[in-house]
Amino acid sequence: MNEMSVGEMSVGTEQRQTRILLADDHALVRHGLRLILDAEPDLTVVAEAGDGAEAIEIATRSGIEVDLAILDIAMPRLTGIQAAREISRRAPGIRLLMLSMYDNEQYFFESLKAGASGYVLKSVADRDLLEACRAAMRGEPFLYPGAVTALIRDYLQRHEQGETVPDSLLTPREEEIVKLIAEGHSSKEIADLLVISVKTVDRHRANVLGKLGLRDRLDLTRHAIRAGLVEP
C-alpha cells in the first residue's frame, strides 16, 4: 500500500483530524506552534486568534468547527482563563488546553476550574503539546510533573484542614471505574479489563460525574484520592 492510500485511511471517520483553534497574542509563537501541530497527520489548526475575545468568537459563533482550543493564559482583552470559562459554558463539546510561560499553581488551578483538561508550559511545548492534545481528545488530563505535585499538595492541605469525605453515592461498579480512571487507564483499557463496551464505560463515567457534581477526569481523580480509592 502506498503512502497516499495510508494517509487517506488515517483521516477516515474513526481517525479524522482534530480541528484546533490556536489562541496567542504573539504571531511568531502561533506560527511556531502551528508548524508543530500541522506536521502531525491527526492534528490540524483550522483557526487562529490573537486574544481571548477573538477566541470566544471563533469557537462559538464563527461557523468554524473546532474540537480543541489551545489558549495562551496571558492575552489582551480577555485572558485565556476567561476565554476558557466562556467557551466551556457556551460550547462544552470543545476540549481546552492552556499554554503558559509560568509554572504557577494559581494559574494551574484556575485553568482546571475554567474547564481545561491540560496545562502546557511554553518552554517545553515542542515536547509536551502533541501529547497534551491527544490526551485532551481522549478525555484524559495532561499534567506535567509540577502540576502533579500541586494536586498532591492541594490534597494534603485539604486533609490537614479536616475536610470530610462524603458518603459514597456510587455503585460498586462505578467505584471500580472511578478507581481505574484515577489510575490513568483509558476508556478502552477499562472496557477490556472489565469486559464491557467502551460506551458502557463512558455511560458510567457520565453517571458518576452527574451524581458527584464533577466535571472531568481531574475531578474524578481528586475524588478517588479523597475517597481512598487510590493513593496520592
PDB file of C-alpha atoms in Angstrom:
ATOM      1  CA  MET A   1       0.000   0.000   0.000  1.00  0.00           C
ATOM      2  CA  ASN A   2       1.491   3.366  -0.982  1.00  0.00           C
ATOM      3  CA  GLU A   3       1.864   6.385   1.282  1.00  0.00           C
ATOM      4  CA  MET A   4      -1.091   8.221  -0.271  1.00  0.00           C
ATOM      5  CA  SER A   5      -3.553   5.441   0.499  1.00  0.00           C
ATOM      6  CA  VAL A   6      -2.250   5.109   4.056  1.00  0.00           C
ATOM      7  CA  GLY A   7      -2.749   8.833   4.578  1.00  0.00           C
ATOM      8  CA  GLU A   8      -6.236   8.689   3.179  1.00  0.00           C
ATOM      9  CA  MET A   9      -7.112   5.858   5.524  1.00  0.00           C
ATOM     10  CA  SER A  10      -5.835   7.764   8.556  1.00  0.00           C
ATOM     11  CA  VAL A  11      -8.383  10.533   8.038  1.00  0.00           C
ATOM     12  CA  GLY A  12     -11.422   8.270   7.998  1.00  0.00           C
ATOM     13  CA  THR A  13     -14.467   8.508  10.175  1.00  0.00           C
ATOM     14  CA  GLU A  14     -12.673   6.850  13.078  1.00  0.00           C
ATOM     15  CA  GLN A  15      -9.363   8.694  12.722  1.00  0.00           C
ATOM     16  CA  ARG A  16     -10.331  12.131  11.451  1.00  0.00           C
ATOM     17  CA  GLN A  17      -8.120  15.065  12.257  1.00  0.00           C
ATOM     18  CA  THR A  18      -8.581  17.023  15.456  1.00  0.00           C
ATOM     19  CA  ARG A  19      -9.553  20.576  14.456  1.00  0.00           C
ATOM     20  CA  ILE A  20      -7.656  23.065  16.581  1.00  0.00           C
ATOM     21  CA  LEU A  21      -8.175  26.722  17.459  1.00  0.00           C
ATOM     22  CA  LEU A  22      -4.842  28.270  18.438  1.00  0.00           C
ATOM     23  CA  ALA A  23      -5.009  31.473  20.503  1.00  0.00           C
ATOM     24  CA  ASP A  24      -1.918  33.507  21.418  1.00  0.00           C
ATOM     25  CA  ASP A  25      -1.291  37.234  21.117  1.00  0.00           C
ATOM     26  CA  HIS A  26       2.171  36.707  19.607  1.00  0.00           C
ATOM     27  CA  ALA A  27       2.027  35.850  15.909  1.00  0.00           C
ATOM     28  CA  LEU A  28       5.510  34.330  15.996  1.00  0.00           C
ATOM     29  CA  VAL A  29       4.501  31.952  18.800  1.00  0.00           C
ATOM     30  CA  ARG A  30       1.356  30.939  16.907  1.00  0.00           C
ATOM     31  CA  HIS A  31       3.414  30.295  13.793  1.00  0.00           C
ATOM     32  CA  GLY A  32       5.856  28.061  15.656  1.00  0.00           C
ATOM     33  CA  LEU A  33       3.123  26.094  17.402  1.00  0.00           C
ATOM     34  CA  ARG A  34       1.189  25.732  14.170  1.00  0.00           C
ATOM     35  CA  LEU A  35       4.219  24.191  12.474  1.00  0.00           C
ATOM     36  CA  ILE A  36       4.432  21.619  15.270  1.00  0.00           C
ATOM     37  CA  LEU A  37       0.722  20.785  15.158  1.00  0.00           C
ATOM     38  CA  ASP A  38       0.181  20.760  11.403  1.00  0.00           C
ATOM     39  CA  ALA A  39       3.115  18.386  10.940  1.00  0.00           C
ATOM     40  CA  GLU A  40       1.040  15.658  12.634  1.00  0.00           C
ATOM     41  CA  PRO A  41      -1.429  13.664  10.495  1.00  0.00           C
ATOM     42  CA  ASP A  42      -4.107  13.615  13.219  1.00  0.00           C
ATOM     43  CA  LEU A  43      -3.958  17.322  14.122  1.00  0.00           C
ATOM     44  CA  THR A  44      -4.754  20.436  12.101  1.00  0.00           C
ATOM     45  CA  VAL A  45      -5.033  24.111  13.038  1.00  0.00           C
ATOM     46  CA  VAL A  46      -8.255  25.455  11.488  1.00  0.00           C
ATOM     47  CA  ALA A  47      -8.262  28.913  13.101  1.00  0.00           C
ATOM     48  CA  GLU A  48      -6.042  31.356  14.988  1.00  0.00           C
ATOM     49  CA  ALA A  49      -6.907  34.115  17.463  1.00  0.00           C
ATOM     50  CA  GLY A  50      -4.845  36.949  18.880  1.00  0.00           C
ATOM     51  CA  ASP A  51      -6.777  37.459  22.122  1.00  0.00           C
ATOM     52  CA  GLY A  52      -9.348  35.810  24.373  1.00  0.00           C
ATOM     53  CA  ALA A  53     -12.361  37.634  22.948  1.00  0.00           C
ATOM     54  CA  GLU A  54     -11.480  36.615  19.401  1.00  0.00           C
ATOM     55  CA  ALA A  55     -11.006  33.025  20.562  1.00  0.00           C
ATOM     56  CA  ILE A  56     -14.526  33.003  22.046  1.00  0.00           C
ATOM     57  CA  GLU A  57     -15.954  34.476  18.854  1.00  0.00           C
ATOM     58  CA  ILE A  58     -14.315  31.843  16.668  1.00  0.00           C
ATOM     59  CA  ALA A  59     -15.180  28.947  18.984  1.00  0.00           C
ATOM     60  CA  THR A  60     -18.829  29.855  19.448  1.00  0.00           C
ATOM     61  CA  ARG A  61     -20.071  31.963  16.532  1.00  0.00           C
ATOM     62  CA  SER A  62     -17.770  31.835  13.516  1.00  0.00           C
ATOM     63  CA  GLY A  63     -19.161  28.726  11.841  1.00  0.00           C
ATOM     64  CA  ILE A  64     -15.722  27.083  12.021  1.00  0.00           C
ATOM     65  CA  GLU A  65     -15.919  23.640  13.623  1.00  0.00           C
ATOM     66  CA  VAL A  66     -13.413  23.310  16.456  1.00  0.00           C
ATOM     67  CA  ASP A  67     -12.645  20.203  18.526  1.00  0.00           C
ATOM     68  CA  LEU A  68      -9.849  21.611  20.684  1.00  0.00           C
ATOM     69  CA  ALA A  69      -8.934  25.151  21.737  1.00  0.00           C
ATOM     70  CA  ILE A  70      -5.356  25.853  22.816  1.00  0.00           C
ATOM     71  CA  LEU A  71      -5.366  29.119  24.781  1.00  0.00           C
ATOM     72  CA  ASP A  72      -2.446  31.207  25.995  1.00  0.00           C
ATOM     73  CA  ILE A  73      -3.155  32.341  29.549  1.00  0.00           C
ATOM     74  CA  ALA A  74      -1.757  35.876  29.166  1.00  0.00           C
ATOM     75  CA  MET A  75      -3.692  37.541  26.327  1.00  0.00           C
ATOM     76  CA  PRO A  76      -5.146  41.057  25.926  1.00  0.00           C
ATOM     77  CA  ARG A  77      -8.874  41.939  26.163  1.00  0.00           C
ATOM     78  CA  LEU A  78      -9.709  38.618  27.798  1.00  0.00           C
ATOM     79  CA  THR A  79      -7.189  36.195  29.271  1.00  0.00           C
ATOM     80  CA  GLY A  80      -7.029  32.582  28.231  1.00  0.00           C
ATOM     81  CA  ILE A  81      -8.664  31.560  31.505  1.00  0.00           C
ATOM     82  CA  GLN A  82     -11.561  33.974  30.946  1.00  0.00           C
ATOM     83  CA  ALA A  83     -11.920  32.677  27.398  1.00  0.00           C
ATOM     84  CA  ALA A  84     -11.841  29.078  28.638  1.00  0.00           C
ATOM     85  CA  ARG A  85     -14.674  29.761  31.089  1.00  0.00           C
ATOM     86  CA  GLU A  86     -16.855  31.245  28.369  1.00  0.00           C
ATOM     87  CA  ILE A  87     -16.068  28.596  25.762  1.00  0.00           C
ATOM     88  CA  SER A  88     -16.706  25.872  28.338  1.00  0.00           C
ATOM     89  CA  ARG A  89     -20.095  27.431  29.120  1.00  0.00           C
ATOM     90  CA  ARG A  90     -21.206  28.137  25.545  1.00  0.00           C
ATOM     91  CA  ALA A  91     -19.534  25.288  23.648  1.00  0.00           C
ATOM     92  CA  PRO A  92     -18.992  22.467  26.166  1.00  0.00           C
ATOM     93  CA  GLY A  93     -18.077  20.000  23.422  1.00  0.00           C
ATOM     94  CA  ILE A  94     -14.812  21.826  22.745  1.00  0.00           C
ATOM     95  CA  ARG A  95     -11.830  20.484  24.702  1.00  0.00           C
ATOM     96  CA  LEU A  96      -9.494  23.065  26.241  1.00  0.00           C
ATOM     97  CA  LEU A  97      -5.747  23.256  26.797  1.00  0.00           C
ATOM     98  CA  MET A  98      -3.916  26.145  28.441  1.00  0.00           C
ATOM     99  CA  LEU A  99      -0.500  27.469  27.425  1.00  0.00           C
ATOM    100  CA  SER A 100       1.644  29.416  29.856  1.00  0.00           C
ATOM    101  CA  MET A 101       5.145  30.731  30.312  1.00  0.00           C
ATOM    102  CA  TYR A 102       4.749  30.222  34.047  1.00  0.00           C
ATOM    103  CA  ASP A 103       4.861  27.147  36.266  1.00  0.00           C
ATOM    104  CA  ASN A 104       2.313  28.782  38.550  1.00  0.00           C
ATOM    105  CA  GLU A 105      -0.015  26.827  40.828  1.00  0.00           C
ATOM    106  CA  GLN A 106      -2.670  29.549  40.888  1.00  0.00           C
ATOM    107  CA  TYR A 107      -2.827  29.672  37.089  1.00  0.00           C
ATOM    108  CA  PHE A 108      -2.897  25.885  37.001  1.00  0.00           C
ATOM    109  CA  PHE A 109      -5.831  25.516  39.396  1.00  0.00           C
ATOM    110  CA  GLU A 110      -7.754  28.390  37.793  1.00  0.00           C
ATOM    111  CA  SER A 111      -7.289  26.643  34.451  1.00  0.00           C
ATOM    112  CA  LEU A 112      -8.786  23.452  35.843  1.00  0.00           C
ATOM    113  CA  LYS A 113     -11.733  25.374  37.301  1.00  0.00           C
ATOM    114  CA  ALA A 114     -12.282  27.010  33.909  1.00  0.00           C
ATOM    115  CA  GLY A 115     -12.666  23.602  32.289  1.00  0.00           C
ATOM    116  CA  ALA A 116      -9.204  22.968  30.853  1.00  0.00           C
ATOM    117  CA  SER A 117      -8.014  19.387  30.683  1.00  0.00           C
ATOM    118  CA  GLY A 118      -4.341  20.260  30.463  1.00  0.00           C
ATOM    119  CA  TYR A 119      -1.725  22.906  31.213  1.00  0.00           C
ATOM    120  CA  VAL A 120       1.324  23.083  28.945  1.00  0.00           C
ATOM    121  CA  LEU A 121       4.426  25.147  29.649  1.00  0.00           C
ATOM    122  CA  LYS A 122       5.626  27.084  26.609  1.00  0.00           C
ATOM    123  CA  SER A 123       9.241  26.289  27.467  1.00  0.00           C
ATOM    124  CA  VAL A 124       8.616  22.613  26.682  1.00  0.00           C
ATOM    125  CA  ALA A 125       5.699  22.935  24.256  1.00  0.00           C
ATOM    126  CA  ASP A 126       7.711  21.298  21.487  1.00  0.00           C
ATOM    127  CA  ARG A 127       7.935  18.213  23.721  1.00  0.00           C
ATOM    128  CA  ASP A 128       4.573  18.210  25.527  1.00  0.00           C
ATOM    129  CA  LEU A 129       1.993  19.862  23.286  1.00  0.00           C
ATOM    130  CA  LEU A 130       1.269  16.925  20.989  1.00  0.00           C
ATOM    131  CA  GLU A 131       0.820  14.514  23.902  1.00  0.00           C
ATOM    132  CA  ALA A 132      -1.429  17.047  25.647  1.00  0.00           C
ATOM    133  CA  CYS A 133      -3.621  17.472  22.550  1.00  0.00           C
ATOM    134  CA  ARG A 134      -4.130  13.748  22.152  1.00  0.00           C
ATOM    135  CA  ALA A 135      -4.794  13.240  25.852  1.00  0.00           C
ATOM    136  CA  ALA A 136      -7.421  16.002  25.798  1.00  0.00           C
ATOM    137  CA  MET A 137      -9.207  14.378  22.867  1.00  0.00           C
ATOM    138  CA  ARG A 138      -9.242  11.061  24.749  1.00  0.00           C
ATOM    139  CA  GLY A 139     -10.891  12.815  27.681  1.00  0.00           C
ATOM    140  CA  GLU A 140      -7.753  12.460  29.786  1.00  0.00           C
ATOM    141  CA  PRO A 141      -5.795  15.134  31.691  1.00  0.00           C
ATOM    142  CA  PHE A 142      -2.309  16.221  30.800  1.00  0.00           C
ATOM    143  CA  LEU A 143      -0.272  17.025  33.884  1.00  0.00           C
ATOM    144  CA  TYR A 144       3.394  17.997  33.818  1.00  0.00           C
ATOM    145  CA  PRO A 145       5.387  16.924  36.935  1.00  0.00           C
ATOM    146  CA  GLY A 146       4.979  20.249  38.748  1.00  0.00           C
ATOM    147  CA  ALA A 147       1.222  20.079  38.282  1.00  0.00           C
ATOM    148  CA  VAL A 148       1.055  16.599  39.798  1.00  0.00           C
ATOM    149  CA  THR A 149       2.969  17.940  42.813  1.00  0.00           C
ATOM    150  CA  ALA A 150       0.491  20.816  43.088  1.00  0.00           C
ATOM    151  CA  LEU A 151      -2.505  18.447  43.072  1.00  0.00           C
ATOM    152  CA  ILE A 152      -0.957  16.307  45.802  1.00  0.00           C
ATOM    153  CA  ARG A 153      -0.132  19.393  47.875  1.00  0.00           C
ATOM    154  CA  ASP A 154      -3.724  20.575  47.458  1.00  0.00           C
ATOM    155  CA  TYR A 155      -4.992  17.214  48.702  1.00  0.00           C
ATOM    156  CA  LEU A 156      -2.694  17.267  51.723  1.00  0.00           C
ATOM    157  CA  GLN A 157      -3.723  20.804  52.656  1.00  0.00           C
ATOM    158  CA  ARG A 158      -7.396  19.896  52.449  1.00  0.00           C
ATOM    159  CA  HIS A 159      -6.749  16.813  54.570  1.00  0.00           C
ATOM    160  CA  GLU A 160      -4.931  18.889  57.205  1.00  0.00           C
ATOM    161  CA  GLN A 161      -7.876  21.307  57.296  1.00  0.00           C
ATOM    162  CA  GLY A 162     -10.136  18.410  58.240  1.00  0.00           C
ATOM    163  CA  GLU A 163     -12.313  18.269  55.149  1.00  0.00           C
ATOM    164  CA  THR A 164     -14.565  15.248  55.314  1.00  0.00           C
ATOM    165  CA  VAL A 165     -15.205  12.838  52.503  1.00  0.00           C
ATOM    166  CA  PRO A 166     -18.939  12.470  51.760  1.00  0.00           C
ATOM    167  CA  ASP A 167     -20.580   9.075  51.890  1.00  0.00           C
ATOM    168  CA  SER A 168     -20.286   7.398  48.527  1.00  0.00           C
ATOM    169  CA  LEU A 169     -23.267   7.730  46.214  1.00  0.00           C
ATOM    170  CA  LEU A 170     -21.709   5.320  43.758  1.00  0.00           C
ATOM    171  CA  THR A 171     -22.428   1.706  42.982  1.00  0.00           C
ATOM    172  CA  PRO A 172     -19.564  -0.789  43.343  1.00  0.00           C
ATOM    173  CA  ARG A 173     -19.175  -0.860  39.549  1.00  0.00           C
ATOM    174  CA  GLU A 174     -18.998   2.934  39.405  1.00  0.00           C
ATOM    175  CA  GLU A 175     -16.376   2.987  42.164  1.00  0.00           C
ATOM    176  CA  GLU A 176     -14.410   0.369  40.247  1.00  0.00           C
ATOM    177  CA  ILE A 177     -14.458   2.534  37.123  1.00  0.00           C
ATOM    178  CA  VAL A 178     -13.542   5.691  39.060  1.00  0.00           C
ATOM    179  CA  LYS A 179     -10.545   3.873  40.529  1.00  0.00           C
ATOM    180  CA  LEU A 180      -9.361   2.730  37.098  1.00  0.00           C
ATOM    181  CA  ILE A 181      -9.822   6.223  35.662  1.00  0.00           C
ATOM    182  CA  ALA A 182      -7.802   7.702  38.531  1.00  0.00           C
ATOM    183  CA  GLU A 183      -5.049   5.163  37.900  1.00  0.00           C
ATOM    184  CA  GLY A 184      -4.717   6.553  34.390  1.00  0.00           C
ATOM    185  CA  HIS A 185      -6.486   3.903  32.315  1.00  0.00           C
ATOM    186  CA  SER A 186      -8.220   4.961  29.098  1.00  0.00           C
ATOM    187  CA  SER A 187     -11.857   4.066  28.397  1.00  0.00           C
ATOM    188  CA  LYS A 188     -10.691   1.333  26.007  1.00  0.00           C
ATOM    189  CA  GLU A 189      -8.371  -0.175  28.629  1.00  0.00           C
ATOM    190  CA  ILE A 190     -11.128  -0.090  31.254  1.00  0.00           C
ATOM    191  CA  ALA A 191     -13.544  -1.745  28.832  1.00  0.00           C
ATOM    192  CA  ASP A 192     -11.029  -4.510  28.155  1.00  0.00           C
ATOM    193  CA  LEU A 193     -10.277  -5.020  31.855  1.00  0.00           C
ATOM    194  CA  LEU A 194     -13.956  -5.209  32.858  1.00  0.00           C
ATOM    195  CA  VAL A 195     -15.109  -6.971  29.685  1.00  0.00           C
ATOM    196  CA  ILE A 196     -17.689  -4.309  28.868  1.00  0.00           C
ATOM    197  CA  SER A 197     -18.063  -1.908  25.956  1.00  0.00           C
ATOM    198  CA  VAL A 198     -16.398   1.496  25.736  1.00  0.00           C
ATOM    199  CA  LYS A 199     -19.879   3.037  25.523  1.00  0.00           C
ATOM    200  CA  THR A 200     -20.776   1.411  28.839  1.00  0.00           C
ATOM    201  CA  VAL A 201     -17.622   2.803  30.438  1.00  0.00           C
ATOM    202  CA  ASP A 202     -18.427   6.285  29.127  1.00  0.00           C
ATOM    203  CA  ARG A 203     -22.012   6.000  30.383  1.00  0.00           C
ATOM    204  CA  HIS A 204     -20.831   5.010  33.870  1.00  0.00           C
ATOM    205  CA  ARG A 205     -18.377   7.911  33.878  1.00  0.00           C
ATOM    206  CA  ALA A 206     -21.124  10.347  32.865  1.00  0.00           C
ATOM    207  CA  ASN A 207     -23.364   8.988  35.645  1.00  0.00           C
ATOM    208  CA  VAL A 208     -20.581   9.419  38.204  1.00  0.00           C
ATOM    209  CA  LEU A 209     -19.900  12.988  37.119  1.00  0.00           C
ATOM    210  CA  GLY A 210     -23.608  13.780  37.439  1.00  0.00           C
ATOM    211  CA  LYS A 211     -24.004  12.129  40.848  1.00  0.00           C
ATOM    212  CA  LEU A 212     -20.973  13.829  42.360  1.00  0.00           C
ATOM    213  CA  GLY A 213     -21.365  17.187  40.637  1.00  0.00           C
ATOM    214  CA  LEU A 214     -17.957  16.850  38.994  1.00  0.00           C
ATOM    215  CA  ARG A 215     -16.930  17.914  35.513  1.00  0.00           C
ATOM    216  CA  ASP A 216     -13.932  15.952  34.264  1.00  0.00           C
ATOM    217  CA  ARG A 217     -11.274  13.318  34.839  1.00  0.00           C
ATOM    218  CA  LEU A 218      -9.202  15.564  37.072  1.00  0.00           C
ATOM    219  CA  ASP A 219     -12.142  15.996  39.445  1.00  0.00           C
ATOM    220  CA  LEU A 220     -12.696  12.230  39.407  1.00  0.00           C
ATOM    221  CA  THR A 221      -9.047  11.649  40.298  1.00  0.00           C
ATOM    222  CA  ARG A 222      -9.216  14.022  43.244  1.00  0.00           C
ATOM    223  CA  HIS A 223     -12.449  12.372  44.419  1.00  0.00           C
ATOM    224  CA  ALA A 224     -10.797   8.953  44.161  1.00  0.00           C
ATOM    225  CA  ILE A 225      -7.894  10.149  46.328  1.00  0.00           C
ATOM    226  CA  ARG A 226     -10.198  11.636  48.954  1.00  0.00           C
ATOM    227  CA  ALA A 227     -12.429   8.557  48.960  1.00  0.00           C
ATOM    228  CA  GLY A 228      -9.406   6.285  49.464  1.00  0.00           C
ATOM    229  CA  LEU A 229      -9.845   4.506  46.132  1.00  0.00           C
ATOM    230  CA  VAL A 230      -6.272   5.353  45.138  1.00  0.00           C
ATOM    231  CA  GLU A 231      -3.266   6.696  46.970  1.00  0.00           C
ATOM    232  CA  PRO A 232      -1.965  10.229  46.241  1.00  0.00           C
TER     233      PRO A 232
END
